[in-house]
Short mmCIF file of C-alpha atoms and ligand atoms in Angstrom, two decimals:
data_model
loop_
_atom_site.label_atom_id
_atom_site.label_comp_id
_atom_site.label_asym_id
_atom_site.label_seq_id
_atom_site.Cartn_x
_atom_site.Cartn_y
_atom_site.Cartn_z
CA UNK A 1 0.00 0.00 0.00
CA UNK A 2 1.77 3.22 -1.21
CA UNK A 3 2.45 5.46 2.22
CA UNK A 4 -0.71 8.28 3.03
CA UNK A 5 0.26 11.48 4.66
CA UNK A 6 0.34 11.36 8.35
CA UNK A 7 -1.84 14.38 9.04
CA UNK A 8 -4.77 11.82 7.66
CA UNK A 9 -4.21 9.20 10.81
CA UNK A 10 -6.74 8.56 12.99
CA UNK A 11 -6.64 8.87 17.48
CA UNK A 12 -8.26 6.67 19.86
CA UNK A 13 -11.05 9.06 20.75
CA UNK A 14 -14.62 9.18 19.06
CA UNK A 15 -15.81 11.22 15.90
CA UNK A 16 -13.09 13.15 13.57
CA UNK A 17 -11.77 9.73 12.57
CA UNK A 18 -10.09 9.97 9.05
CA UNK A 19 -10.61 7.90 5.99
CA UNK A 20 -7.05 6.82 5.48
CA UNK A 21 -5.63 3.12 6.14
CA UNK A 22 -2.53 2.59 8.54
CA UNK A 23 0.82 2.43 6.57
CA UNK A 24 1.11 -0.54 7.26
CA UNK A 25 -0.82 -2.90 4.24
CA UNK A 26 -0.51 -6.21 6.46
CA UNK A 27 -0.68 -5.96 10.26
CA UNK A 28 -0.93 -9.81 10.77
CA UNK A 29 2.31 -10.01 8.67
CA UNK A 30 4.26 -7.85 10.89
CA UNK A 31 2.40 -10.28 13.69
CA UNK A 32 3.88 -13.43 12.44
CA UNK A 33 7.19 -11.72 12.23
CA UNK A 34 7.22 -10.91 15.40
CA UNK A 35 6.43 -14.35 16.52
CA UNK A 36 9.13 -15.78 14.28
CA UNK A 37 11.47 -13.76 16.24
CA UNK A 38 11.52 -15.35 19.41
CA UNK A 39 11.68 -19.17 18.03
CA UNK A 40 15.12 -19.28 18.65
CA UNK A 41 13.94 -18.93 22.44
CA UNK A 42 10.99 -20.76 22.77
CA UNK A 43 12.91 -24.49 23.39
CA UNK A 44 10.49 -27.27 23.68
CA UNK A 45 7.59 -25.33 23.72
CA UNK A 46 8.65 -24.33 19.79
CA UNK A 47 6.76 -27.68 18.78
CA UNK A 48 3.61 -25.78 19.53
CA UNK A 49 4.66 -22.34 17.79
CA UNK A 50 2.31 -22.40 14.80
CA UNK A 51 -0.46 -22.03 17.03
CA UNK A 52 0.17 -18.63 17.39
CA UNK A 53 -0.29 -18.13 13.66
CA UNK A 54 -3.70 -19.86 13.64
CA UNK A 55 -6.10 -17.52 15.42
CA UNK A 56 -8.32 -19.88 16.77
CA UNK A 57 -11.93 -18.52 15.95
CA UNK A 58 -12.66 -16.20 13.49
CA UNK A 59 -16.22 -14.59 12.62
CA UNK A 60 -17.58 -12.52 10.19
CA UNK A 61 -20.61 -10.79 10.77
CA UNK A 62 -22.81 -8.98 8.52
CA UNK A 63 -24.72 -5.54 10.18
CA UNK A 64 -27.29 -4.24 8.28
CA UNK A 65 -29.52 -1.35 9.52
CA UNK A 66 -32.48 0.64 8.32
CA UNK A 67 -31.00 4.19 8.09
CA UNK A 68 -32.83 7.25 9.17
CA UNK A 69 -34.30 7.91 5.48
CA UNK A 70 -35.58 4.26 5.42
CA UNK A 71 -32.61 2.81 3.24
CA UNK A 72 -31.05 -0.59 3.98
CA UNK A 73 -27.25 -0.25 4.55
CA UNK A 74 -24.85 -3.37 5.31
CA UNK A 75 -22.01 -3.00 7.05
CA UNK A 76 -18.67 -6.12 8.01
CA UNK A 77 -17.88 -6.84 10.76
CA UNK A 78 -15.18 -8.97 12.92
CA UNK A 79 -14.82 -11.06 16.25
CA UNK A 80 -11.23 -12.78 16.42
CA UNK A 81 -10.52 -14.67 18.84
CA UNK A 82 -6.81 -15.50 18.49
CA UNK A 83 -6.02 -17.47 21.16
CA UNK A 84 -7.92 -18.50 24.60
CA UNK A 85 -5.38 -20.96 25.96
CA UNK A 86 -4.78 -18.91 29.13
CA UNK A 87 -8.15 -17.96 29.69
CA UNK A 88 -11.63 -15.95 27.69
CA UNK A 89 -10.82 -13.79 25.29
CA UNK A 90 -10.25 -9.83 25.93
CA UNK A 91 -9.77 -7.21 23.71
CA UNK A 92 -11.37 -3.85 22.24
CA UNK A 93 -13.75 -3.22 19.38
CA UNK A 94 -13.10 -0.51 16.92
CA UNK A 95 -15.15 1.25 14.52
CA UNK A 96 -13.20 2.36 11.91
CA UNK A 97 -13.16 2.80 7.79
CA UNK A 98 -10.42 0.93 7.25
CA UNK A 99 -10.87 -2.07 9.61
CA UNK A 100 -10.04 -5.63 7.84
CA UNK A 101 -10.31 -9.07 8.99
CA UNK A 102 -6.42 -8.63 8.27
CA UNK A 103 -6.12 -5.99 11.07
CA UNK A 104 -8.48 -7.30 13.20
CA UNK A 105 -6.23 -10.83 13.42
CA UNK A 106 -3.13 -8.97 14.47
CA UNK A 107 -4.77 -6.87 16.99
CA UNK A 108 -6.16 -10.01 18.17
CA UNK A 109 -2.62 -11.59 18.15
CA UNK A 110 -1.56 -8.95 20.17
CA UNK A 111 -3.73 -9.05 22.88
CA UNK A 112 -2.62 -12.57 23.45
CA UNK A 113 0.46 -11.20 24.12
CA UNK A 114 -0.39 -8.20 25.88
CA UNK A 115 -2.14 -9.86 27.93
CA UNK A 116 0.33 -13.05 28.69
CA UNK A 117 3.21 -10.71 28.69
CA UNK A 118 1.56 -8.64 31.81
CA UNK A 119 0.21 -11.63 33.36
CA UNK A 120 -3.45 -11.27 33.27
CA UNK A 121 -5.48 -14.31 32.75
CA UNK A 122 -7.28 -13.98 29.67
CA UNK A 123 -6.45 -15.01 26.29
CA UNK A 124 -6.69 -12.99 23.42
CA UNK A 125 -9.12 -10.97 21.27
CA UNK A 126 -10.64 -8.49 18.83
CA UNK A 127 -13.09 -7.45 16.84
CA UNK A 128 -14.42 -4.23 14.63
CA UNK A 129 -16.81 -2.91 12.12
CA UNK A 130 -15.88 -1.19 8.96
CA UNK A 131 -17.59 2.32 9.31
CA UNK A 132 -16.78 5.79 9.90
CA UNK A 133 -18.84 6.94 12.99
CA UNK A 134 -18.91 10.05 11.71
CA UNK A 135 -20.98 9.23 8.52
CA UNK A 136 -23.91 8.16 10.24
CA UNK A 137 -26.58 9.55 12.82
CA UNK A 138 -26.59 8.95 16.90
CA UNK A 139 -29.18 7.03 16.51
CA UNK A 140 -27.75 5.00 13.37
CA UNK A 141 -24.59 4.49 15.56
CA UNK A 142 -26.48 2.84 18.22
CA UNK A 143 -28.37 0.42 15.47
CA UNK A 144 -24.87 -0.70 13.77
CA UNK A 145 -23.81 -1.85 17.53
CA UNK A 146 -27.11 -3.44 18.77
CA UNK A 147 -26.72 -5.37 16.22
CA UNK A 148 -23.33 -6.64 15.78
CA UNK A 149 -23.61 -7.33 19.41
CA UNK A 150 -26.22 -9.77 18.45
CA UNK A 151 -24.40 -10.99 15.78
CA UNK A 152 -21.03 -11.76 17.55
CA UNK A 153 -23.45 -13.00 20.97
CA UNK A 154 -23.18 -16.55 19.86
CA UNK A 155 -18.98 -16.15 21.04
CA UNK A 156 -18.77 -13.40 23.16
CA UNK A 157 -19.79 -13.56 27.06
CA UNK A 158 -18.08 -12.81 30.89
CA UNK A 159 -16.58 -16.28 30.74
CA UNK A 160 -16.12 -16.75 27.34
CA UNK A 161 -14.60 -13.13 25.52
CA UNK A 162 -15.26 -9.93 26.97
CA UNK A 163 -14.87 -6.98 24.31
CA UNK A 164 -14.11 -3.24 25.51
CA UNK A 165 -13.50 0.29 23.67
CA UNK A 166 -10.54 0.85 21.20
CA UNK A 167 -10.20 3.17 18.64
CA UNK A 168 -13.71 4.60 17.55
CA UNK A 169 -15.27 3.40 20.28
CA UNK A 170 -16.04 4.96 24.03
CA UNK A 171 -17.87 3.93 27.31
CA UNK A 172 -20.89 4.63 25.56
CA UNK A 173 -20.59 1.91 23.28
CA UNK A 174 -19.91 -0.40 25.96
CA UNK A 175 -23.36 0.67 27.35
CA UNK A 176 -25.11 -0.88 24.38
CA UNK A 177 -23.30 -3.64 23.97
CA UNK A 178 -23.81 -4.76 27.74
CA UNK A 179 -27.34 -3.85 26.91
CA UNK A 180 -28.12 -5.75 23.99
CA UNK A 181 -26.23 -8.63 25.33
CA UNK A 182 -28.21 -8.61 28.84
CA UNK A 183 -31.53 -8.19 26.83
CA UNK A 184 -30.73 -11.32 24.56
CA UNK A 185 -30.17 -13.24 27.77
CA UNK A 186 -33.22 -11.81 29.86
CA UNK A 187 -31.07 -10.75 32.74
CA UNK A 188 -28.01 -7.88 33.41
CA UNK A 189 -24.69 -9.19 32.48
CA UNK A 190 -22.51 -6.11 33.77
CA UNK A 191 -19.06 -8.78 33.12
CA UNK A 192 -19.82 -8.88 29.07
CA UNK A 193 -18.07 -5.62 28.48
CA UNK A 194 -15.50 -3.60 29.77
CA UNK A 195 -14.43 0.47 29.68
CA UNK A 196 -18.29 0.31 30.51
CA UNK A 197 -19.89 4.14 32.45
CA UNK A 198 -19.66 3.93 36.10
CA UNK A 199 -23.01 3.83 36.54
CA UNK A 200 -22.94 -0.06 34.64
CA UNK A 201 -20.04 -1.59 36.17
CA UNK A 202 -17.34 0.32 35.12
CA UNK A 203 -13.84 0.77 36.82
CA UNK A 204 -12.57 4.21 38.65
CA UNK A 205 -9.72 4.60 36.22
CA UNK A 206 -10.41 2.58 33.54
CA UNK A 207 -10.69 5.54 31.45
CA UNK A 208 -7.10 6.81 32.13
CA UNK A 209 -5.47 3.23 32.29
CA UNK A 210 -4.04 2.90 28.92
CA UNK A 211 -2.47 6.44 29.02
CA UNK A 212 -1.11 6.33 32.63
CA UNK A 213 0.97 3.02 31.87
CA UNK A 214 2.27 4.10 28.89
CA UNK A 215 3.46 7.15 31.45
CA UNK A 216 4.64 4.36 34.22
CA UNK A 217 6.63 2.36 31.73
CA UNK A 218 8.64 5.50 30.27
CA UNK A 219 9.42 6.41 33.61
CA UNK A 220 10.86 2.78 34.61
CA UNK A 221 12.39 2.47 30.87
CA UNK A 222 14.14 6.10 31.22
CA UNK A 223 14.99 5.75 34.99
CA UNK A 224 17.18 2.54 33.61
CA UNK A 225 18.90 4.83 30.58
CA UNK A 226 19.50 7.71 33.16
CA UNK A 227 17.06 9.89 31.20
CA UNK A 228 15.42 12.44 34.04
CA UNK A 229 11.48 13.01 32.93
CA UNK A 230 11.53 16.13 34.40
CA UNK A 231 12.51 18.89 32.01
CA UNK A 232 12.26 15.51 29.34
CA UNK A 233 11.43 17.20 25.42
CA UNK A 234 7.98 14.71 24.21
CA UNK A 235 7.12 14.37 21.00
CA UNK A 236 3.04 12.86 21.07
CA UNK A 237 1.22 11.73 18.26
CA UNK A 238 -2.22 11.36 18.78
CA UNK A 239 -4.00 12.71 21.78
CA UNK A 240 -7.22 11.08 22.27
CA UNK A 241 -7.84 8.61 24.65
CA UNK A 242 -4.39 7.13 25.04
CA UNK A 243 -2.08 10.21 23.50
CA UNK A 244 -3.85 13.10 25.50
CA UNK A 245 -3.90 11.40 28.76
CA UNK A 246 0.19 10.13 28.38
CA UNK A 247 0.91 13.79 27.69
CA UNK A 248 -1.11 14.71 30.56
CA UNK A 249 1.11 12.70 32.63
CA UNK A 250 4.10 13.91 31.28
CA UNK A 251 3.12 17.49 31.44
CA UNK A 252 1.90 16.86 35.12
CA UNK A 253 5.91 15.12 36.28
CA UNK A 254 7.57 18.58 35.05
CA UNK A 255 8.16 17.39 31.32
CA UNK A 256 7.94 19.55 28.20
CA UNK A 257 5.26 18.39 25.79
CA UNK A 258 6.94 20.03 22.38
CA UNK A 259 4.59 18.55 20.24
CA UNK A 260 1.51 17.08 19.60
CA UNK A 261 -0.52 15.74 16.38
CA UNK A 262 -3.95 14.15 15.93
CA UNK A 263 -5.87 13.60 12.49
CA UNK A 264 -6.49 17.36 12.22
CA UNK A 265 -3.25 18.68 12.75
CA UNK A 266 0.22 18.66 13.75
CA UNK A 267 1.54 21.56 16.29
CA UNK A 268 4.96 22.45 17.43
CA UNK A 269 5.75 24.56 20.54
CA UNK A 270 9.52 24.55 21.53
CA UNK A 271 9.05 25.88 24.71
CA UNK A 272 6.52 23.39 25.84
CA UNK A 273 2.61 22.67 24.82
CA UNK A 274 0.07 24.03 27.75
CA UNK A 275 -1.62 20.29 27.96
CA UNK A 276 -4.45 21.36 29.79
CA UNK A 277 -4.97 24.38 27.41
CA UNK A 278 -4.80 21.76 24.73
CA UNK A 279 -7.08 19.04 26.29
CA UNK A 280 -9.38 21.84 26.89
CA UNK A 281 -9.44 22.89 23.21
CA UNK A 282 -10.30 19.51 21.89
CA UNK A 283 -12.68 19.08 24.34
CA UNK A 284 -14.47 22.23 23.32
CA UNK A 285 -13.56 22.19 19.02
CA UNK A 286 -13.63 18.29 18.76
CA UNK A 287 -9.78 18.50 17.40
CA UNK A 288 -6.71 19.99 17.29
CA UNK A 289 -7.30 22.38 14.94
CA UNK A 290 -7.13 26.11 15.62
CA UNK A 291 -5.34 25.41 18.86
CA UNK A 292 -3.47 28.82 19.28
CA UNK A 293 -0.88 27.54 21.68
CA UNK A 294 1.60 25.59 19.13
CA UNK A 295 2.73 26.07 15.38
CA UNK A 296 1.69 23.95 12.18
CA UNK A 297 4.44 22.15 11.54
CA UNK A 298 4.85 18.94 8.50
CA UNK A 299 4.05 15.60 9.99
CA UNK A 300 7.86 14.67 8.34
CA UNK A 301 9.21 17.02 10.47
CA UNK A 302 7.21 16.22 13.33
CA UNK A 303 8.82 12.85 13.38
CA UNK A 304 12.27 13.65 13.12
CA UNK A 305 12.23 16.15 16.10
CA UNK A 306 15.09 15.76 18.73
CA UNK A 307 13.43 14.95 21.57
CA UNK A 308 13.76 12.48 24.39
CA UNK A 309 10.19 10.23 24.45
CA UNK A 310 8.44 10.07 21.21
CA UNK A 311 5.13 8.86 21.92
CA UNK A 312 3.00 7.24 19.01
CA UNK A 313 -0.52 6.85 20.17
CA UNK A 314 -2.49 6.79 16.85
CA UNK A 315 -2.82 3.77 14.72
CA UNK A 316 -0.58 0.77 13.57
CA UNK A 317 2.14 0.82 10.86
CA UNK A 318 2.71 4.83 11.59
CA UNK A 319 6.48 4.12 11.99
CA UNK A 320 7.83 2.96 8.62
CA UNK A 321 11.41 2.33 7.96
CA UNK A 322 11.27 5.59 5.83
CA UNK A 323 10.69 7.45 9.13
CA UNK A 324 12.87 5.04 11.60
CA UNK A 325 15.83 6.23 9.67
CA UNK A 326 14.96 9.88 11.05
CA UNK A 327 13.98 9.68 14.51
CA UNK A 328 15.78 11.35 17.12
CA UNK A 329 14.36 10.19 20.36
CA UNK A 330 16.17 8.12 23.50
CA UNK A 331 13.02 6.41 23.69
CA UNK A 332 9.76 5.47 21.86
CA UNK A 333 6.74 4.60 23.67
CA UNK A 334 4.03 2.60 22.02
CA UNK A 335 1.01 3.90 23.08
CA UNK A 336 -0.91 3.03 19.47
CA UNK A 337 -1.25 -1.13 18.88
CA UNK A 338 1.72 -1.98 15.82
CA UNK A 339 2.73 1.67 15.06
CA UNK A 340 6.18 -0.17 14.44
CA UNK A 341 7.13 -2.12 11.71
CA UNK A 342 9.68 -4.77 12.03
CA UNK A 343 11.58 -2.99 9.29
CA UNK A 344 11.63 -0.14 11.33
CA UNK A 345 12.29 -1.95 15.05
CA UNK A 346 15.69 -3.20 13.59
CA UNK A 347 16.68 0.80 12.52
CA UNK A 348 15.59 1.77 15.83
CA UNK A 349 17.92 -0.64 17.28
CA UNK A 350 20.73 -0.08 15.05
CA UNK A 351 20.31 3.55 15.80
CA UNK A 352 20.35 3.09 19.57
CA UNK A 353 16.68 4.07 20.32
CA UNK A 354 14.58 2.06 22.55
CA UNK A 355 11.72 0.82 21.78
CA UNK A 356 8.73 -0.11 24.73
CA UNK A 357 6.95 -2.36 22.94
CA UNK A 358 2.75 -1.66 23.04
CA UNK A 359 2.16 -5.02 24.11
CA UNK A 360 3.95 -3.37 27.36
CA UNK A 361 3.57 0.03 27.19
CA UNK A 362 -0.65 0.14 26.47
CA UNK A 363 -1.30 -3.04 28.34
CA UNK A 364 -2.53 -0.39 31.47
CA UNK A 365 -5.86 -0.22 29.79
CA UNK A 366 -6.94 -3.93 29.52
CA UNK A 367 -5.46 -4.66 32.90
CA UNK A 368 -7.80 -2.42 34.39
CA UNK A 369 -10.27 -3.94 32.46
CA UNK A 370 -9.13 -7.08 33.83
CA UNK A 371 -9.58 -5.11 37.38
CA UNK A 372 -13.27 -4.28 36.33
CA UNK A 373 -13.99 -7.70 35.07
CA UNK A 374 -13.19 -8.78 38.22
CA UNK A 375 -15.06 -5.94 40.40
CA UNK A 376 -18.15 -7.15 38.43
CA UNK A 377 -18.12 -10.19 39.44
CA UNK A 378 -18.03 -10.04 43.05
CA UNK A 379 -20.16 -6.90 42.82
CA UNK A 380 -17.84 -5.15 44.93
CA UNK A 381 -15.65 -1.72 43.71
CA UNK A 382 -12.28 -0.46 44.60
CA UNK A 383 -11.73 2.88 45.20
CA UNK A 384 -9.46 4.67 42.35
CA UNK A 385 -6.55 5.06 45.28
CA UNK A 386 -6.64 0.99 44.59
CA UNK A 387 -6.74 0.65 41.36
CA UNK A 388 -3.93 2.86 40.70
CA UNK A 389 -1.66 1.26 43.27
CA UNK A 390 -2.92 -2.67 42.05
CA UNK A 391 -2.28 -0.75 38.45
CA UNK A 392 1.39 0.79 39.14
CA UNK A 393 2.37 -2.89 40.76
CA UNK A 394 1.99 -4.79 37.81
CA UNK A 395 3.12 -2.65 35.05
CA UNK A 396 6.16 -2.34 37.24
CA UNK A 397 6.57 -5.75 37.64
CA UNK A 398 5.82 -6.92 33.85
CA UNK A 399 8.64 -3.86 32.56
CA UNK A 400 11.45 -5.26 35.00
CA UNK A 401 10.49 -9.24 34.09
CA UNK A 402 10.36 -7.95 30.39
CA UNK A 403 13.81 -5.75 31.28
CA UNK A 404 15.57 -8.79 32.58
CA UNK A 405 14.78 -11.10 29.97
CA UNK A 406 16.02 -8.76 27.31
CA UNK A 407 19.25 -8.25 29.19
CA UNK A 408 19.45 -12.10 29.52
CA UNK A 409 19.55 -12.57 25.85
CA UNK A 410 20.45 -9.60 24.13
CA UNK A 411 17.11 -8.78 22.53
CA UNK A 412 14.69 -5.69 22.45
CA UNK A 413 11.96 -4.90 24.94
CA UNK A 414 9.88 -6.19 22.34
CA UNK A 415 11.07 -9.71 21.70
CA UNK A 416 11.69 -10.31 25.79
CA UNK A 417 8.21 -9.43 25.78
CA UNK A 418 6.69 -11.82 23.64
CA UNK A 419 9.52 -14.41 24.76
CA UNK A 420 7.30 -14.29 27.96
CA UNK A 421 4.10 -14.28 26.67
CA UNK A 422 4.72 -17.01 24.30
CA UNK A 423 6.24 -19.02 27.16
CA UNK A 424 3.42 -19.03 28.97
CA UNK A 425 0.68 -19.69 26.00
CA UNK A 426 2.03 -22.19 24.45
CA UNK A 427 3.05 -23.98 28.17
CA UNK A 428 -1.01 -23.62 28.47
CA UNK A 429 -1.65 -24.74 25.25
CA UNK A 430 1.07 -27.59 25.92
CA UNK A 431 -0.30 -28.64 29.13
CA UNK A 432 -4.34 -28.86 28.22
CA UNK A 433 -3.29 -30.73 25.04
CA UNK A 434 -5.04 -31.08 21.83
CA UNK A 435 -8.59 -32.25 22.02
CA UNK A 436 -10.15 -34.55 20.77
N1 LIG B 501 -8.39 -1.69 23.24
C1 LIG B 501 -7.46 -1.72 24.33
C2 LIG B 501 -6.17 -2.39 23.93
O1 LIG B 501 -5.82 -2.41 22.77
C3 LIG B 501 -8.08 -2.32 25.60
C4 LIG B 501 -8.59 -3.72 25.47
C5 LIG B 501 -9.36 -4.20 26.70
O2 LIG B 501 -9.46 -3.46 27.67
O3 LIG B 501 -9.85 -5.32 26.64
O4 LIG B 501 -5.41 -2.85 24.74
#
């Protein structure tokens, strides 16, 4: 797929989502590379390897809905389920124009990982439709997701795979889903869903999660390179969800947020980004755009800007090889799922930037989903002081495992990562044996 200007990428955060693909033209290949990759390491257990390149349930769903001027319009949609060895399957949904089954595997893929890699005991997941929110009414919106809950019903449930939001998608969603789920069943199944509102079920917290340990593991992966965060140049792109609530963070420990992009524009400010100012403005104008406290500068550029974290927190397959050769960060932080191609992971090292891997670095957001799953079924809440703490502990934990194994054998962040989590799937898968 011939590269698309970067100013066309899309955030994690609902409506203004643009009509572009990801660079990258096949996600699950860069998957199965990254599996490849830690063969070498996997000793007995390698028997079992191809596994991981055989999602393990895959459905396609049609969605078609009567639109608001009486029309019929169809719309595809996707519930992988790449692996539930270690437990149901977890992972987001996204709405989104250029969602493929082809994405949709390797997200799924990566969830297995992500959620090995940290520890939590689910397998892994996910699933999407093929639509652009912003083409279609409120009421439309809520049609297209009643009904591919239905649709995907017959595999999803608390036990069995428990979706939550991802790009395109919100608490909101999550709403009707656990709504048109409970309503199929005839009673209120709070565990279907996570990232639900409060008011269903949902975790204090959730809502920051993803953003606050991609904060937490640049902190533990600069405090081993000597890199201070305070007075630290950042370099963000996207600020939705994930992006906007990272450079929070980073703004908040006494760092300077230089720069910031999301699908509407790209902004430089030398001297440091008000974050607040900025949140503010896209809370208010739906975008960056306009934002008076930071430059227009060329998305080019805005990658190759010395700085010391460079945060990409927008889609997959947004750091090409073309770009790698550029960047002039200590560290990049994966807040996005895939924004780094292998190509561009063996530059990075060659170059002497390291890379947290997102199967690290965003894995705060389905942990505390994992914390809400759990919450929901004991029908008992933590307070946010707990989840924090509960979420601080195991990020922590998983970076300095992941740190160790790297140093061990000489490999990135990234393979040590899914050294770990393919240890412990394929011991699972291993152990229950094949069946029949
Ligand atoms: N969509 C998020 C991710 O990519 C969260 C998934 C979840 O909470 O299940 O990690």
């Amino acid at each position: 797929m011939a590269s698309t200007p970067m100013r066309d990428s899309a955030d994690a955060r609902v409506g203004g989502l643009s009509y572009l693909a990801p660079q990258t033209a096949e996600p699950w290949a860069s998957f199965i590379e990254q599996i490849e990759r830690v063969r070498p390491y996997l000793g007995p257990l390698e028997r079992w390897i191809e596994t991981l390149k055989h999602p393990k349930r895959t459905l396609i769903v049609d969605v078609p809905i009567v639109r608001d001027d009486g029309t019929v319009a169809h719309y595809e949609g996707y519930r992988v389920q790449h692996s539930l060895s270690r437990g149901p399957g977890k992972g987001g949904i996204r709405f989104h124009p250029a969602v493929t089954l082809n994405e949709v595997m390797a997200l799924a893929g990566w969830m297995t990982i992500k959620n090995a890699a940290v520890g939590l005991p689910f397998g892994g997941a996910k699933g999407g439709i093929r639509i652009d929110p912003a083409t279609v009414s409120k009421g439309e919106l809520q049609r297209i997701t009643r009904r591919f809950t239905s649709e995907i019903g017959v595999i999803i449930g608390p036990d069995r795979d428990i979706p939550a939001p991802d790009v395109g998608t919100n608490a909101l969603t999550m709403a009707v889903m656990m709504d048109t789920f409970s309503m199929n069943r005839g009673g209120t199944a709070t565990g279907v869903v996570t990232g639900k509102p409060i008011a269903l079920g949902g975790s204090l917290g959730r809502h920051e999660a993803t953003g606050r340990g991609v904060f937490i593991t640049a902190r533990e992966a600069a405090r081993h390179l000597h890199v201070p965060v305070e007075g630290a140049r950042v370099v963000v792109q996207g600020f939705g969800n994930v992006g906007g609530i990272a450079a929070r963070l980073f703004h908040e420990a006494g760092a300077r947020v230089i720069a910031i992009a999301d699908h509407a524009a790209t902004l430089l400010n030398e001297v440091g980004i008000d974050i607040p100012a900025a949140l503010a403005h896209v809370a208010a104008e739906g975008s960056l755009a306009g934002f008076p406290g930071a430059a227009p500068i060329d998305i080019e550029d805005f990658w190759q800007l010395p700085c010391d974290f460079l945060v990409p927190a927008a889609l997959e397959g947004q750091l090409t090889a073309e770009r790698a050769a550029g960047v002039r960060a200590r560290l990049v932080v994966e807040g996005a799922n895939g924004p780094t191609t292998p190509a561009a992971d063996d530059i990075l090292r060659d170059r002497g930037v390291m890379v947290v891997p997102d199967v690290l670095a965003n894995a705060g957001g389905v942990t505390v989903s994992y914390f809400e799953w759990v919450q929901d079924f004991s029908s008992f809440f933590w307070t946010e002081d707990e989840i924090n703490d509960r979420l601080e502990r195991i990020m922590v934990n998983a970076f300095n495992a992941i740190w160790r194994v790297a140093e061990e054998h000489q490999v990135s962040l990234r393979t040590a990562a899914f050294i770990i989590a393919c240890h412990r799937v394929l011991e699972a898968r291993a152990e229950r044996g094949l069946y029949p």
